mmCIF file of C-alpha atoms in Angstrom:
data_model
loop_
_atom_site.group_PDB
_atom_site.id
_atom_site.type_symbol
_atom_site.label_atom_id
_atom_site.label_comp_id
_atom_site.label_asym_id
_atom_site.label_seq_id
_atom_site.Cartn_x
_atom_site.Cartn_y
_atom_site.Cartn_z
ATOM 1 C CA UNK A 1 -6.593 -18.160 26.726
ATOM 2 C CA UNK A 2 -6.419 -14.925 24.706
ATOM 3 C CA UNK A 3 -9.667 -13.436 23.462
ATOM 4 C CA UNK A 4 -10.640 -14.252 19.909
ATOM 5 C CA UNK A 5 -9.828 -11.276 17.666
ATOM 6 C CA UNK A 6 -12.619 -9.453 15.881
ATOM 7 C CA UNK A 7 -12.795 -9.909 12.114
ATOM 8 C CA UNK A 8 -11.312 -6.433 11.687
ATOM 9 C CA UNK A 9 -8.403 -7.299 14.036
ATOM 10 C CA UNK A 10 -7.881 -10.608 12.230
ATOM 11 C CA UNK A 11 -7.772 -9.021 8.771
ATOM 12 C CA UNK A 12 -5.520 -6.188 9.961
ATOM 13 C CA UNK A 13 -3.246 -8.831 11.482
ATOM 14 C CA UNK A 14 -3.003 -10.383 8.035
ATOM 15 C CA UNK A 15 -2.114 -6.955 6.572
ATOM 16 C CA UNK A 16 0.694 -6.706 9.117
ATOM 17 C CA UNK A 17 2.039 -10.074 7.927
ATOM 18 C CA UNK A 18 1.628 -9.028 4.248
ATOM 19 C CA UNK A 19 3.798 -5.920 4.786
ATOM 20 C CA UNK A 20 6.730 -8.196 5.694
ATOM 21 C CA UNK A 21 7.066 -8.953 1.959
ATOM 22 C CA UNK A 22 7.827 -5.305 1.141
ATOM 23 C CA UNK A 23 11.289 -4.484 -0.197
ATOM 24 C CA UNK A 24 10.894 -0.740 0.366
ATOM 25 C CA UNK A 25 13.788 0.564 2.543
ATOM 26 C CA UNK A 26 11.430 2.931 4.418
ATOM 27 C CA UNK A 27 7.995 2.304 5.929
ATOM 28 C CA UNK A 28 6.632 -1.077 4.893
ATOM 29 C CA UNK A 29 2.901 -1.183 4.197
ATOM 30 C CA UNK A 30 0.555 -4.128 3.799
ATOM 31 C CA UNK A 31 -3.022 -4.202 2.529
ATOM 32 C CA UNK A 32 -5.761 -6.838 2.516
ATOM 33 C CA UNK A 33 -8.950 -6.530 0.469
ATOM 34 C CA UNK A 34 -11.755 -8.591 2.014
ATOM 35 C CA UNK A 35 -15.383 -9.222 1.222
ATOM 36 C CA UNK A 36 -17.629 -10.299 4.086
ATOM 37 C CA UNK A 37 -14.539 -11.291 6.081
ATOM 38 C CA UNK A 38 -12.946 -13.347 3.324
ATOM 39 C CA UNK A 39 -9.658 -12.296 1.703
ATOM 40 C CA UNK A 40 -9.940 -11.432 -1.982
ATOM 41 C CA UNK A 41 -6.536 -9.828 -2.541
ATOM 42 C CA UNK A 42 -3.395 -8.628 -0.817
ATOM 43 C CA UNK A 43 -0.697 -6.106 -1.630
ATOM 44 C CA UNK A 44 2.414 -4.521 -0.191
ATOM 45 C CA UNK A 45 4.531 -1.573 -1.256
ATOM 46 C CA UNK A 46 7.333 -2.580 -3.585
ATOM 47 C CA UNK A 47 8.783 -2.535 -7.056
ATOM 48 C CA UNK A 48 6.777 -3.343 -10.159
ATOM 49 C CA UNK A 49 6.856 -6.986 -11.191
ATOM 50 C CA UNK A 50 10.215 -7.805 -12.793
ATOM 51 C CA UNK A 51 11.807 -4.437 -12.042
ATOM 52 C CA UNK A 52 15.113 -4.505 -10.173
ATOM 53 C CA UNK A 53 16.648 -1.231 -8.948
ATOM 54 C CA UNK A 54 20.246 -2.326 -9.537
ATOM 55 C CA UNK A 55 19.490 -3.229 -13.172
ATOM 56 C CA UNK A 56 16.890 -0.645 -14.177
ATOM 57 C CA UNK A 57 17.524 2.525 -12.187
ATOM 58 C CA UNK A 58 19.163 5.270 -14.231
ATOM 59 C CA UNK A 59 21.923 5.853 -11.673
ATOM 60 C CA UNK A 60 23.790 8.288 -13.894
ATOM 61 C CA UNK A 61 20.854 10.683 -13.508
ATOM 62 C CA UNK A 62 21.639 10.880 -9.788
ATOM 63 C CA UNK A 63 25.458 11.061 -9.877
ATOM 64 C CA UNK A 64 26.960 14.178 -8.362
ATOM 65 C CA UNK A 65 30.638 14.540 -9.248
ATOM 66 C CA UNK A 66 32.752 11.644 -8.099
ATOM 67 C CA UNK A 67 30.233 10.458 -5.511
ATOM 68 C CA UNK A 68 29.936 6.688 -5.421
ATOM 69 C CA UNK A 69 26.822 5.313 -7.089
ATOM 70 C CA UNK A 70 24.473 4.403 -4.319
ATOM 71 C CA UNK A 71 20.829 3.518 -4.464
ATOM 72 C CA UNK A 72 19.030 5.743 -1.981
ATOM 73 C CA UNK A 73 15.317 5.735 -1.102
ATOM 74 C CA UNK A 74 14.791 9.131 -2.850
ATOM 75 C CA UNK A 75 15.943 7.481 -6.087
ATOM 76 C CA UNK A 76 13.584 4.542 -5.669
ATOM 77 C CA UNK A 77 10.400 6.377 -4.597
ATOM 78 C CA UNK A 78 9.080 7.221 -8.114
ATOM 79 C CA UNK A 79 9.295 3.542 -9.112
ATOM 80 C CA UNK A 80 7.556 1.957 -6.153
ATOM 81 C CA UNK A 81 3.921 0.810 -6.103
ATOM 82 C CA UNK A 82 1.770 1.361 -3.037
ATOM 83 C CA UNK A 83 0.184 -1.531 -1.144
ATOM 84 C CA UNK A 84 -3.353 -0.563 -2.206
ATOM 85 C CA UNK A 85 -2.240 -0.294 -5.855
ATOM 86 C CA UNK A 86 -0.751 -3.779 -5.677
ATOM 87 C CA UNK A 87 -3.855 -5.242 -4.039
ATOM 88 C CA UNK A 88 -5.969 -3.808 -6.886
ATOM 89 C CA UNK A 89 -3.492 -4.998 -9.523
ATOM 90 C CA UNK A 90 -3.316 -8.500 -8.003
ATOM 91 C CA UNK A 91 -7.103 -8.765 -8.067
ATOM 92 C CA UNK A 92 -7.240 -7.561 -11.676
ATOM 93 C CA UNK A 93 -4.634 -10.131 -12.767
ATOM 94 C CA UNK A 94 -6.632 -12.893 -11.113
ATOM 95 C CA UNK A 95 -10.035 -11.633 -12.332
ATOM 96 C CA UNK A 96 -11.202 -11.025 -8.779
ATOM 97 C CA UNK A 97 -13.959 -8.471 -8.155
ATOM 98 C CA UNK A 98 -13.261 -5.880 -5.413
ATOM 99 C CA UNK A 99 -16.625 -4.140 -5.480
ATOM 100 C CA UNK A 100 -18.121 -4.172 -1.977
ATOM 101 C CA UNK A 101 -14.790 -5.017 -0.319
ATOM 102 C CA UNK A 102 -13.212 -3.428 2.709
ATOM 103 C CA UNK A 103 -9.502 -2.607 2.436
ATOM 104 C CA UNK A 104 -7.379 -3.123 5.550
ATOM 105 C CA UNK A 105 -4.114 -1.165 5.373
ATOM 106 C CA UNK A 106 -1.345 -0.800 7.918
ATOM 107 C CA UNK A 107 -1.037 2.876 6.895
ATOM 108 C CA UNK A 108 -3.674 5.373 5.766
ATOM 109 C CA UNK A 109 -3.640 5.907 2.011
ATOM 110 C CA UNK A 110 -2.483 8.634 -0.373
ATOM 111 C CA UNK A 111 -4.865 10.526 -2.650
ATOM 112 C CA UNK A 112 -4.147 8.514 -5.857
ATOM 113 C CA UNK A 113 -4.777 5.235 -3.989
ATOM 114 C CA UNK A 114 -7.978 6.677 -2.472
ATOM 115 C CA UNK A 115 -9.195 7.566 -5.999
ATOM 116 C CA UNK A 116 -8.421 4.058 -7.241
ATOM 117 C CA UNK A 117 -10.205 2.431 -4.316
ATOM 118 C CA UNK A 118 -13.272 4.649 -4.851
ATOM 119 C CA UNK A 119 -13.357 3.613 -8.490
ATOM 120 C CA UNK A 120 -13.154 -0.098 -7.625
ATOM 121 C CA UNK A 121 -16.355 0.301 -5.602
ATOM 122 C CA UNK A 122 -15.049 -0.547 -2.123
ATOM 123 C CA UNK A 123 -17.336 -0.064 0.874
ATOM 124 C CA UNK A 124 -14.814 0.381 3.651
ATOM 125 C CA UNK A 125 -11.245 1.415 4.457
ATOM 126 C CA UNK A 126 -9.677 0.484 7.774
ATOM 127 C CA UNK A 127 -6.175 1.603 8.670
ATOM 128 C CA UNK A 128 -3.785 1.021 11.542
ATOM 129 C CA UNK A 129 -1.560 4.128 11.494
ATOM 130 C CA UNK A 130 -2.164 7.552 9.985
ATOM 131 C CA UNK A 131 0.252 8.613 7.266
ATOM 132 C CA UNK A 132 1.633 12.091 7.892
ATOM 133 C CA UNK A 133 1.899 13.138 4.240
ATOM 134 C CA UNK A 134 0.288 16.344 2.988
ATOM 135 C CA UNK A 135 -2.498 14.574 1.169
ATOM 136 C CA UNK A 136 -3.312 12.055 3.895
ATOM 137 C CA UNK A 137 -6.235 14.039 5.286
ATOM 138 C CA UNK A 138 -7.560 14.779 1.793
ATOM 139 C CA UNK A 139 -7.447 11.075 0.932
ATOM 140 C CA UNK A 140 -9.503 10.101 3.970
ATOM 141 C CA UNK A 141 -11.953 12.954 3.309
ATOM 142 C CA UNK A 142 -12.383 11.798 -0.296
ATOM 143 C CA UNK A 143 -13.173 8.242 0.815
ATOM 144 C CA UNK A 144 -15.736 9.518 3.306
ATOM 145 C CA UNK A 145 -17.279 11.954 0.821
ATOM 146 C CA UNK A 146 -17.759 9.065 -1.609
ATOM 147 C CA UNK A 147 -19.701 7.046 0.953
ATOM 148 C CA UNK A 148 -16.883 4.744 2.019
ATOM 149 C CA UNK A 149 -16.805 3.911 5.725
ATOM 150 C CA UNK A 150 -13.363 4.920 7.084
ATOM 151 C CA UNK A 151 -12.030 3.873 10.485
ATOM 152 C CA UNK A 152 -8.774 3.657 12.420
ATOM 153 C CA UNK A 153 -8.196 0.364 14.185
ATOM 154 C CA UNK A 154 -6.112 -0.472 17.222
ATOM 155 C CA UNK A 155 -4.796 -4.003 17.538
#
């Protein structure tokens, strides 16, 4: 019989399942906000509610000569919400308090998401893989400097 997962492993496992809902063509990210081991909110990276790339993307802005109109990830990136953003937005829509929560994310966060998590009053941030973006280190440093416990988890 397999060993029972720790609460951190369990919640990160849920974040892995949550990321399967992402419609981003690149790296899919899932996030779970939990308080004392109980899920309060979830989020994954994807388009804003009701926004559809084929209908709303200004494709003419990206046309180059007679090139066929294709939707590429570089065109979509400015419109996508991050998993942590969506977890915070979902909680706000439902009137759920995130103060004191720990966020479990399948990827370390960017600086804007770190700032939002700090301002929600979270106590912890656990991630599975480190993002290799330029601001990744700064984001984790900000969380730590603001008294938020940061850790990388292996599952």
